[in-house]
Amino acid sequence: MDRRSFLKNSALGGAAVAASTTLAAPAYAQGKRTLTMVTSWPHGFAVLDDAAVHFADTVTAMTDGALTIDKKAPGELVGALEVFDAVTSGQADMYHSADYYYIGQHPGFAYFTAVPFGGTAQELTNWYNHDGGKELHDELGQIFGLKSFLAGNSGSQSGGWFRKEINSAEDFNGLKFRMPGLGGKALGKLGASVQNIPGGELYQALSSGALDGLEWVGPWADERAGFQEVAKVYYTAGFHEPGSGLALGVNRDLFEELSTAHQTIIEQASLATTNHNLSLTLANNGAALTRLQAQGVQTLQFSDDVWDAFGSASAEVMDEFMDDELFARIRASFEASMAKSSAWISQSDGEYVRQRDRVLGMG
Ligand code: CA
């Protein structure tokens, strides 16, 4: 499917919602069960939908066909950002999305995608699997009747697309920019007019001038979305999503009806999807960046002064949520784990990659 077909299909995504609703899936029939999964991604959207497809295919394979997933793109059952409500209400069985879209429901959800100046994909995974992140995700999801998992990771995301260079933090003042999550709130502190528009609607918003700029994912997903056709300034490093997890939210009542084996398969398929998705993205980003540059895209880095402004604004945003006990606990757990992880990673991987690229002339 080409990009314009995505756009045509995804035009249904945000605004229009199918009028009919369906009831939660029936119990096993002849030992088989189909679960409805609503997603925030148009079918075929690079990285994000790839993760949803990989999860669904893995569950079907691991259950030998006893569980199948009926994957719905935005507009097929509900809108892109309505999947959370669809699952908590029982209209759908599970969602595949990014949990930071739901910071309006609880700000702690930000930590299960990415937070400004937060962990890399590896550091997020370390926290999640070994330092309490998974248990906190479960505690948070349970408040809303969800059984929550990480199921995908898009790696470090780019700083975004602009029509002109950003020379100081003041250049964000009045800029109509798309950035979800706590990063978007930080840009709001710098005076940007921040909008959270679903991925399937971004190309149109940028090309029409409704947006001055946007961040989406990274070179491979961004190239597929076609942003290089309508903006030529690309900041490769961003402060807002250093390693973004994708989330699976399962209706908790439904999850508890499943056999222990099927519950375990859903958890393990989520883990497998994270690994597959991160490597898929990183295997493709470098070549995509080279192609974007060949199409006349100017690749830049923000100055230290701009990074400092991002840092101050981000800290201000995070501190505003500290009255929430669970947010404060999630933040403390995440930051303690990140400090522990980075004590080694920054001394090893960071320096190794810098030296390798210097010696071999890469990068
Ligand atoms: Ca993003």
mmCIF file of C-alpha atoms and ligand atoms in Angstrom:
data_model
loop_
_atom_site.group_PDB
_atom_site.id
_atom_site.type_symbol
_atom_site.label_atom_id
_atom_site.label_comp_id
_atom_site.label_asym_id
_atom_site.label_seq_id
_atom_site.Cartn_x
_atom_site.Cartn_y
_atom_site.Cartn_z
ATOM 1 C CA MET A 1 0.000 0.000 0.000
ATOM 2 C CA ASP A 2 1.449 3.361 -0.898
ATOM 3 C CA ARG A 3 1.472 6.423 1.312
ATOM 4 C CA ARG A 4 -1.467 8.120 -0.334
ATOM 5 C CA SER A 5 -3.569 5.043 0.254
ATOM 6 C CA PHE A 6 -2.616 5.263 3.917
ATOM 7 C CA LEU A 7 -3.680 8.856 3.989
ATOM 8 C CA LYS A 8 -6.939 8.094 2.290
ATOM 9 C CA ASN A 9 -7.658 5.317 4.750
ATOM 10 C CA SER A 10 -6.400 7.209 7.722
ATOM 11 C CA ALA A 11 -8.469 10.264 6.953
ATOM 12 C CA LEU A 12 -11.103 8.290 8.807
ATOM 13 C CA GLY A 13 -8.749 8.020 11.755
ATOM 14 C CA GLY A 14 -9.160 10.979 14.015
ATOM 15 C CA ALA A 15 -12.512 12.529 13.469
ATOM 16 C CA ALA A 16 -14.917 10.000 12.099
ATOM 17 C CA VAL A 17 -15.695 6.989 14.202
ATOM 18 C CA ALA A 18 -17.634 3.977 13.074
ATOM 19 C CA ALA A 19 -21.156 4.337 14.353
ATOM 20 C CA SER A 20 -21.610 0.746 15.341
ATOM 21 C CA THR A 21 -20.024 -0.838 18.359
ATOM 22 C CA THR A 22 -19.292 -4.445 19.002
ATOM 23 C CA LEU A 23 -19.417 -6.449 22.163
ATOM 24 C CA ALA A 24 -16.327 -8.053 23.627
ATOM 25 C CA ALA A 25 -15.287 -11.276 21.963
ATOM 26 C CA PRO A 26 -17.257 -14.369 22.922
ATOM 27 C CA ALA A 27 -15.615 -17.135 24.891
ATOM 28 C CA TYR A 28 -13.695 -19.850 23.089
ATOM 29 C CA ALA A 29 -15.696 -21.558 20.331
ATOM 30 C CA GLN A 30 -14.320 -24.956 19.360
ATOM 31 C CA GLY A 31 -11.201 -24.028 21.292
ATOM 32 C CA LYS A 32 -10.588 -20.902 19.211
ATOM 33 C CA ARG A 33 -11.090 -17.274 20.037
ATOM 34 C CA THR A 34 -10.702 -14.055 18.072
ATOM 35 C CA LEU A 35 -9.696 -10.933 19.969
ATOM 36 C CA THR A 36 -10.337 -7.453 18.599
ATOM 37 C CA MET A 37 -7.311 -5.168 18.724
ATOM 38 C CA VAL A 38 -7.817 -1.477 18.027
ATOM 39 C CA THR A 39 -4.668 0.446 17.120
ATOM 40 C CA SER A 40 -3.538 4.028 16.710
ATOM 41 C CA TRP A 41 -1.821 3.215 13.398
ATOM 42 C CA PRO A 42 -3.061 2.950 9.824
ATOM 43 C CA HIS A 43 -2.442 -0.506 8.321
ATOM 44 C CA GLY A 44 1.095 -0.620 6.913
ATOM 45 C CA PHE A 45 2.485 2.351 8.866
ATOM 46 C CA ALA A 46 6.203 1.694 9.277
ATOM 47 C CA VAL A 47 7.518 0.736 12.731
ATOM 48 C CA LEU A 48 4.232 1.235 14.642
ATOM 49 C CA ASP A 49 1.903 -1.005 12.681
ATOM 50 C CA ASP A 50 4.825 -3.379 12.107
ATOM 51 C CA ALA A 51 4.850 -3.946 15.882
ATOM 52 C CA ALA A 52 1.098 -4.566 16.025
ATOM 53 C CA VAL A 53 1.334 -7.065 13.158
ATOM 54 C CA HIS A 54 4.306 -8.856 14.702
ATOM 55 C CA PHE A 55 2.505 -9.175 18.039
ATOM 56 C CA ALA A 56 -0.666 -10.519 16.416
ATOM 57 C CA ASP A 57 1.180 -12.999 14.199
ATOM 58 C CA THR A 58 3.289 -14.213 17.131
ATOM 59 C CA VAL A 59 0.247 -14.836 19.329
ATOM 60 C CA THR A 60 -1.461 -16.803 16.578
ATOM 61 C CA ALA A 61 1.660 -18.867 15.901
ATOM 62 C CA MET A 62 2.400 -19.553 19.593
ATOM 63 C CA THR A 63 -1.194 -20.633 20.280
ATOM 64 C CA ASP A 64 -1.296 -22.772 17.142
ATOM 65 C CA GLY A 65 -4.236 -20.722 15.951
ATOM 66 C CA ALA A 66 -6.296 -20.919 19.131
ATOM 67 C CA LEU A 67 -6.048 -17.126 19.519
ATOM 68 C CA THR A 68 -6.269 -14.837 16.521
ATOM 69 C CA ILE A 69 -6.174 -11.054 16.562
ATOM 70 C CA ASP A 70 -8.559 -8.958 14.470
ATOM 71 C CA LYS A 71 -6.489 -5.789 14.039
ATOM 72 C CA LYS A 72 -8.378 -2.549 13.431
ATOM 73 C CA ALA A 73 -6.842 0.610 11.997
ATOM 74 C CA PRO A 74 -8.088 4.021 13.115
ATOM 75 C CA GLY A 75 -11.620 4.584 11.875
ATOM 76 C CA GLU A 76 -12.487 0.917 11.515
ATOM 77 C CA LEU A 77 -13.945 0.744 15.008
ATOM 78 C CA VAL A 78 -12.807 3.883 16.849
ATOM 79 C CA GLY A 79 -10.485 6.824 16.205
ATOM 80 C CA ALA A 80 -6.702 6.635 16.621
ATOM 81 C CA LEU A 81 -6.652 8.146 20.094
ATOM 82 C CA GLU A 82 -9.910 6.558 21.268
ATOM 83 C CA VAL A 83 -8.473 3.075 21.612
ATOM 84 C CA PHE A 84 -7.832 3.438 25.357
ATOM 85 C CA ASP A 85 -11.490 4.167 26.075
ATOM 86 C CA ALA A 86 -12.602 1.426 23.695
ATOM 87 C CA VAL A 87 -10.686 -1.185 25.680
ATOM 88 C CA THR A 88 -11.440 0.079 29.171
ATOM 89 C CA SER A 89 -15.152 0.129 28.266
ATOM 90 C CA GLY A 90 -15.033 -3.388 26.808
ATOM 91 C CA GLN A 91 -15.877 -2.244 23.267
ATOM 92 C CA ALA A 92 -12.595 -3.787 22.109
ATOM 93 C CA ASP A 93 -10.443 -6.496 23.692
ATOM 94 C CA MET A 94 -7.027 -4.822 23.440
ATOM 95 C CA TYR A 95 -5.230 -1.829 22.019
ATOM 96 C CA HIS A 96 -1.832 -1.305 20.460
ATOM 97 C CA SER A 97 -0.799 2.294 20.894
ATOM 98 C CA ALA A 98 1.655 4.552 22.729
ATOM 99 C CA ASP A 99 0.655 5.013 26.357
ATOM 100 C CA TYR A 100 1.832 8.634 26.502
ATOM 101 C CA TYR A 101 -1.214 9.551 24.419
ATOM 102 C CA TYR A 102 -3.165 8.905 27.649
ATOM 103 C CA ILE A 103 -1.429 11.277 30.079
ATOM 104 C CA GLY A 104 -4.820 12.978 30.343
ATOM 105 C CA GLN A 105 -6.073 9.782 32.020
ATOM 106 C CA HIS A 106 -2.929 9.602 34.177
ATOM 107 C CA PRO A 107 0.410 11.405 33.744
ATOM 108 C CA GLY A 108 2.283 8.261 34.808
ATOM 109 C CA PHE A 109 1.498 6.707 31.420
ATOM 110 C CA ALA A 110 4.226 8.933 29.936
ATOM 111 C CA TYR A 111 6.914 6.703 31.442
ATOM 112 C CA PHE A 112 5.677 3.694 29.474
ATOM 113 C CA THR A 113 6.410 5.382 26.171
ATOM 114 C CA ALA A 114 9.172 7.898 26.799
ATOM 115 C CA VAL A 115 9.842 10.992 28.856
ATOM 116 C CA PRO A 116 12.099 13.960 28.071
ATOM 117 C CA PHE A 117 15.715 13.233 28.993
ATOM 118 C CA GLY A 118 14.627 9.711 29.916
ATOM 119 C CA GLY A 119 16.055 6.317 29.147
ATOM 120 C CA THR A 120 17.249 4.909 25.865
ATOM 121 C CA ALA A 121 15.422 1.854 24.549
ATOM 122 C CA GLN A 122 17.861 -0.369 26.437
ATOM 123 C CA GLU A 123 17.505 1.616 29.663
ATOM 124 C CA LEU A 124 13.700 1.557 29.410
ATOM 125 C CA THR A 125 13.803 -2.206 28.915
ATOM 126 C CA ASN A 126 16.200 -2.642 31.830
ATOM 127 C CA TRP A 127 13.801 -0.737 34.116
ATOM 128 C CA TYR A 128 10.766 -2.516 32.779
ATOM 129 C CA ASN A 129 12.054 -6.063 33.064
ATOM 130 C CA HIS A 130 14.330 -5.854 36.090
ATOM 131 C CA ASP A 131 13.811 -2.694 38.150
ATOM 132 C CA GLY A 132 10.082 -2.490 38.838
ATOM 133 C CA GLY A 133 8.748 -0.902 35.647
ATOM 134 C CA LYS A 134 6.553 -3.834 34.670
ATOM 135 C CA GLU A 135 4.938 -3.964 38.113
ATOM 136 C CA LEU A 136 4.222 -0.213 38.050
ATOM 137 C CA HIS A 137 2.734 -0.486 34.549
ATOM 138 C CA ASP A 138 0.466 -3.226 35.862
ATOM 139 C CA GLU A 139 -0.538 -1.132 38.893
ATOM 140 C CA LEU A 140 -1.313 1.850 36.682
ATOM 141 C CA GLY A 141 -3.219 -0.181 34.093
ATOM 142 C CA GLN A 142 -5.295 -1.891 36.769
ATOM 143 C CA ILE A 143 -6.764 1.458 37.835
ATOM 144 C CA PHE A 144 -8.392 1.606 34.397
ATOM 145 C CA GLY A 145 -9.260 -2.078 34.067
ATOM 146 C CA LEU A 146 -6.275 -2.818 31.830
ATOM 147 C CA LYS A 147 -3.577 -5.460 31.789
ATOM 148 C CA SER A 148 -0.669 -3.480 30.361
ATOM 149 C CA PHE A 149 2.490 -4.597 28.556
ATOM 150 C CA LEU A 150 5.224 -2.987 26.498
ATOM 151 C CA ALA A 151 5.042 -4.393 22.960
ATOM 152 C CA GLY A 152 7.418 -2.541 20.651
ATOM 153 C CA ASN A 153 10.104 0.099 20.739
ATOM 154 C CA SER A 154 10.879 2.627 18.056
ATOM 155 C CA GLY A 155 14.332 3.493 19.409
ATOM 156 C CA SER A 156 15.618 7.033 19.700
ATOM 157 C CA GLN A 157 13.300 9.408 17.915
ATOM 158 C CA SER A 158 14.331 12.353 15.817
ATOM 159 C CA GLY A 159 14.020 15.979 16.907
ATOM 160 C CA GLY A 160 11.565 16.585 14.110
ATOM 161 C CA TRP A 161 10.749 18.364 10.900
ATOM 162 C CA PHE A 162 10.816 22.137 10.499
ATOM 163 C CA ARG A 163 10.437 24.597 7.669
ATOM 164 C CA LYS A 164 13.336 26.690 8.966
ATOM 165 C CA GLU A 165 16.279 26.307 11.288
ATOM 166 C CA ILE A 166 15.901 26.574 15.055
ATOM 167 C CA ASN A 167 18.663 28.915 16.189
ATOM 168 C CA SER A 168 17.463 29.569 19.722
ATOM 169 C CA ALA A 169 14.733 28.431 22.101
ATOM 170 C CA GLU A 170 12.818 31.614 21.217
ATOM 171 C CA ASP A 171 12.220 30.161 17.760
ATOM 172 C CA PHE A 172 9.681 27.793 19.350
ATOM 173 C CA ASN A 173 7.576 30.739 20.483
ATOM 174 C CA GLY A 174 4.322 30.610 18.520
ATOM 175 C CA LEU A 175 5.414 27.608 16.462
ATOM 176 C CA LYS A 176 2.509 25.263 15.641
ATOM 177 C CA PHE A 177 4.150 21.946 16.435
ATOM 178 C CA ARG A 178 3.009 18.383 16.923
ATOM 179 C CA MET A 179 4.576 16.548 19.858
ATOM 180 C CA PRO A 180 2.650 14.285 22.273
ATOM 181 C CA GLY A 181 3.456 13.458 25.875
ATOM 182 C CA LEU A 182 5.482 15.382 28.427
ATOM 183 C CA GLY A 183 7.875 16.549 25.689
ATOM 184 C CA GLY A 184 4.993 18.383 24.061
ATOM 185 C CA LYS A 185 4.138 20.006 27.373
ATOM 186 C CA ALA A 186 7.779 21.129 27.658
ATOM 187 C CA LEU A 187 7.641 22.754 24.212
ATOM 188 C CA GLY A 188 4.477 24.478 25.406
ATOM 189 C CA LYS A 189 6.581 26.071 28.177
ATOM 190 C CA LEU A 190 8.791 27.494 25.410
ATOM 191 C CA GLY A 191 5.734 29.077 23.825
ATOM 192 C CA ALA A 192 4.961 26.538 21.114
ATOM 193 C CA SER A 193 1.361 25.874 20.176
ATOM 194 C CA VAL A 194 1.473 22.128 20.719
ATOM 195 C CA GLN A 195 -0.995 19.771 19.107
ATOM 196 C CA ASN A 196 -1.351 16.028 19.414
ATOM 197 C CA ILE A 197 -2.431 14.852 15.972
ATOM 198 C CA PRO A 198 -2.536 11.120 15.103
ATOM 199 C CA GLY A 199 0.209 9.866 12.800
ATOM 200 C CA GLY A 200 -2.097 9.164 9.892
ATOM 201 C CA GLU A 201 -3.154 12.818 9.720
ATOM 202 C CA LEU A 202 0.272 14.438 10.017
ATOM 203 C CA TYR A 203 1.270 14.690 6.351
ATOM 204 C CA GLN A 204 -1.869 16.608 5.534
ATOM 205 C CA ALA A 205 -1.494 18.880 8.579
ATOM 206 C CA LEU A 206 2.104 19.732 7.675
ATOM 207 C CA SER A 207 1.446 20.243 3.975
ATOM 208 C CA SER A 208 -1.627 22.432 4.603
ATOM 209 C CA GLY A 209 0.242 24.694 7.038
ATOM 210 C CA ALA A 210 -1.955 23.655 9.975
ATOM 211 C CA LEU A 211 1.412 22.665 11.475
ATOM 212 C CA ASP A 212 4.740 24.503 11.173
ATOM 213 C CA GLY A 213 6.591 21.380 12.186
ATOM 214 C CA LEU A 214 6.234 18.000 13.795
ATOM 215 C CA GLU A 215 7.976 15.056 15.299
ATOM 216 C CA TRP A 216 6.886 11.562 14.356
ATOM 217 C CA VAL A 217 9.320 8.671 14.826
ATOM 218 C CA GLY A 218 12.635 8.502 12.983
ATOM 219 C CA PRO A 219 14.066 8.467 9.472
ATOM 220 C CA TRP A 220 12.493 5.239 8.236
ATOM 221 C CA ALA A 221 8.957 5.868 9.489
ATOM 222 C CA ASP A 222 9.194 9.569 8.633
ATOM 223 C CA GLU A 223 10.368 8.866 5.084
ATOM 224 C CA ARG A 224 7.452 6.469 4.573
ATOM 225 C CA ALA A 225 5.077 9.163 5.803
ATOM 226 C CA GLY A 226 6.547 11.534 3.193
ATOM 227 C CA PHE A 227 7.401 14.541 5.382
ATOM 228 C CA GLN A 228 10.486 15.258 3.226
ATOM 229 C CA GLU A 229 8.111 16.397 0.484
ATOM 230 C CA VAL A 230 6.842 19.315 2.566
ATOM 231 C CA ALA A 231 9.653 20.241 4.984
ATOM 232 C CA LYS A 232 13.404 20.222 4.437
ATOM 233 C CA VAL A 233 14.954 20.855 7.852
ATOM 234 C CA TYR A 234 15.371 17.728 9.970
ATOM 235 C CA TYR A 235 16.848 17.682 13.472
ATOM 236 C CA THR A 236 18.126 14.160 13.981
ATOM 237 C CA ALA A 237 18.405 14.063 17.797
ATOM 238 C CA GLY A 238 15.465 14.908 20.009
ATOM 239 C CA PHE A 239 15.102 15.403 23.755
ATOM 240 C CA HIS A 240 11.588 14.063 24.025
ATOM 241 C CA GLU A 241 11.660 10.352 23.093
ATOM 242 C CA PRO A 242 15.064 8.740 23.556
ATOM 243 C CA GLY A 243 13.655 5.203 23.268
ATOM 244 C CA SER A 244 9.917 4.993 22.883
ATOM 245 C CA GLY A 245 8.032 1.950 24.060
ATOM 246 C CA LEU A 246 4.796 0.936 22.382
ATOM 247 C CA ALA A 247 2.065 -0.478 24.553
ATOM 248 C CA LEU A 248 -0.435 -3.276 24.544
ATOM 249 C CA GLY A 249 -3.426 -2.671 26.790
ATOM 250 C CA VAL A 250 -5.697 -5.678 27.288
ATOM 251 C CA ASN A 251 -9.115 -5.479 28.891
ATOM 252 C CA ARG A 252 -8.308 -6.902 32.312
ATOM 253 C CA ASP A 253 -11.523 -8.889 32.750
ATOM 254 C CA LEU A 254 -10.951 -10.546 29.400
ATOM 255 C CA PHE A 255 -7.284 -11.224 30.207
ATOM 256 C CA GLU A 256 -8.267 -12.975 33.423
ATOM 257 C CA GLU A 257 -10.630 -15.255 31.491
ATOM 258 C CA LEU A 258 -7.766 -16.565 29.380
ATOM 259 C CA SER A 259 -5.863 -19.696 30.254
ATOM 260 C CA THR A 260 -2.571 -19.268 32.086
ATOM 261 C CA ALA A 261 -0.788 -20.503 28.978
ATOM 262 C CA HIS A 262 -2.461 -17.892 26.784
ATOM 263 C CA GLN A 263 -1.768 -15.140 29.310
ATOM 264 C CA THR A 264 1.890 -16.154 29.278
ATOM 265 C CA ILE A 265 1.934 -16.194 25.484
ATOM 266 C CA ILE A 266 0.550 -12.651 25.356
ATOM 267 C CA GLU A 267 3.284 -11.496 27.735
ATOM 268 C CA GLN A 268 6.033 -13.314 25.854
ATOM 269 C CA ALA A 269 4.752 -12.169 22.464
ATOM 270 C CA SER A 270 4.912 -8.600 23.797
ATOM 271 C CA LEU A 271 8.535 -9.086 24.855
ATOM 272 C CA ALA A 272 9.392 -10.632 21.504
ATOM 273 C CA THR A 273 7.705 -7.747 19.709
ATOM 274 C CA THR A 274 9.795 -5.189 21.589
ATOM 275 C CA ASN A 275 13.012 -6.891 20.533
ATOM 276 C CA HIS A 276 11.901 -7.437 16.933
ATOM 277 C CA ASN A 277 10.531 -3.924 16.555
ATOM 278 C CA LEU A 278 13.580 -2.119 17.946
ATOM 279 C CA SER A 279 15.961 -4.030 15.719
ATOM 280 C CA LEU A 280 13.681 -3.569 12.688
ATOM 281 C CA THR A 281 13.720 0.181 13.214
ATOM 282 C CA LEU A 282 17.427 0.502 13.885
ATOM 283 C CA ALA A 283 18.257 -1.739 10.935
ATOM 284 C CA ASN A 284 16.460 0.703 8.639
ATOM 285 C CA ASN A 285 16.970 4.197 10.087
ATOM 286 C CA GLY A 286 20.524 4.834 8.870
ATOM 287 C CA ALA A 287 19.839 4.008 5.234
ATOM 288 C CA ALA A 288 16.612 6.014 5.342
ATOM 289 C CA LEU A 289 18.503 9.034 6.677
ATOM 290 C CA THR A 290 20.961 8.795 3.767
ATOM 291 C CA ARG A 291 18.042 8.684 1.304
ATOM 292 C CA LEU A 292 16.426 11.712 2.946
ATOM 293 C CA GLN A 293 19.680 13.661 2.624
ATOM 294 C CA ALA A 294 19.864 12.682 -1.052
ATOM 295 C CA GLN A 295 16.415 14.231 -1.487
ATOM 296 C CA GLY A 296 17.685 17.588 -0.235
ATOM 297 C CA VAL A 297 16.786 17.285 3.423
ATOM 298 C CA GLN A 298 19.135 19.315 5.626
ATOM 299 C CA THR A 299 20.059 17.369 8.783
ATOM 300 C CA LEU A 300 21.004 19.400 11.841
ATOM 301 C CA GLN A 301 21.483 19.207 15.611
ATOM 302 C CA PHE A 302 20.045 21.609 18.160
ATOM 303 C CA SER A 303 22.608 23.848 19.884
ATOM 304 C CA ASP A 304 23.590 23.329 23.513
ATOM 305 C CA ASP A 305 21.563 26.439 24.438
ATOM 306 C CA VAL A 306 18.431 24.896 22.926
ATOM 307 C CA TRP A 307 19.108 21.593 24.702
ATOM 308 C CA ASP A 308 19.472 23.517 27.985
ATOM 309 C CA ALA A 309 16.093 25.163 27.380
ATOM 310 C CA PHE A 310 14.548 21.754 26.672
ATOM 311 C CA GLY A 311 16.025 20.546 29.974
ATOM 312 C CA SER A 312 14.652 23.401 32.080
ATOM 313 C CA ALA A 313 11.196 23.190 30.495
ATOM 314 C CA SER A 314 11.068 19.400 30.898
ATOM 315 C CA ALA A 315 11.981 19.521 34.592
ATOM 316 C CA GLU A 316 9.300 22.145 35.149
ATOM 317 C CA VAL A 317 6.690 19.921 33.481
ATOM 318 C CA MET A 318 7.619 16.812 35.466
ATOM 319 C CA ASP A 319 7.608 18.694 38.756
ATOM 320 C CA GLU A 320 4.035 19.851 38.156
ATOM 321 C CA PHE A 321 2.780 16.261 38.449
ATOM 322 C CA MET A 322 4.617 15.390 41.653
ATOM 323 C CA ASP A 323 1.546 15.822 43.847
ATOM 324 C CA ASP A 324 0.248 12.592 42.323
ATOM 325 C CA GLU A 325 1.580 9.800 44.540
ATOM 326 C CA LEU A 326 1.710 7.168 41.807
ATOM 327 C CA PHE A 327 3.363 9.550 39.307
ATOM 328 C CA ALA A 328 5.993 10.400 41.914
ATOM 329 C CA ARG A 329 6.617 6.718 42.627
ATOM 330 C CA ILE A 330 6.890 5.842 38.915
ATOM 331 C CA ARG A 331 9.275 8.760 38.331
ATOM 332 C CA ALA A 332 11.477 7.832 41.278
ATOM 333 C CA SER A 333 11.653 4.202 40.211
ATOM 334 C CA PHE A 334 12.439 5.104 36.589
ATOM 335 C CA GLU A 335 15.107 7.660 37.469
ATOM 336 C CA ALA A 336 16.807 5.339 39.959
ATOM 337 C CA SER A 337 16.955 2.587 37.351
ATOM 338 C CA MET A 338 18.197 4.943 34.630
ATOM 339 C CA ALA A 339 20.995 6.192 36.886
ATOM 340 C CA LYS A 340 21.988 2.606 37.619
ATOM 341 C CA SER A 341 21.886 1.604 33.926
ATOM 342 C CA SER A 342 23.687 4.666 32.666
ATOM 343 C CA ALA A 343 26.488 4.235 35.195
ATOM 344 C CA TRP A 344 27.749 1.534 32.854
ATOM 345 C CA ILE A 345 26.193 2.298 29.457
ATOM 346 C CA SER A 346 27.569 5.828 29.173
ATOM 347 C CA GLN A 347 31.034 4.554 30.093
ATOM 348 C CA SER A 348 30.930 1.644 27.672
ATOM 349 C CA ASP A 349 28.519 1.741 24.721
ATOM 350 C CA GLY A 350 28.619 5.528 24.381
ATOM 351 C CA GLU A 351 32.399 5.732 24.230
ATOM 352 C CA TYR A 352 32.737 2.532 22.196
ATOM 353 C CA VAL A 353 30.425 3.726 19.415
ATOM 354 C CA ARG A 354 32.158 7.118 19.322
ATOM 355 C CA GLN A 355 35.586 5.518 19.030
ATOM 356 C CA ARG A 356 34.504 2.815 16.594
ATOM 357 C CA ASP A 357 32.959 5.352 14.251
ATOM 358 C CA ARG A 358 36.050 7.563 14.515
ATOM 359 C CA VAL A 359 38.546 4.729 13.862
ATOM 360 C CA LEU A 360 36.529 3.151 11.046
ATOM 361 C CA GLY A 361 35.376 6.467 9.586
ATOM 362 C CA MET A 362 31.673 5.631 10.078
ATOM 363 C CA GLY A 363 28.795 7.666 11.384
HETATM 364 CA CA CA B 1 7.175 10.502 18.373
#
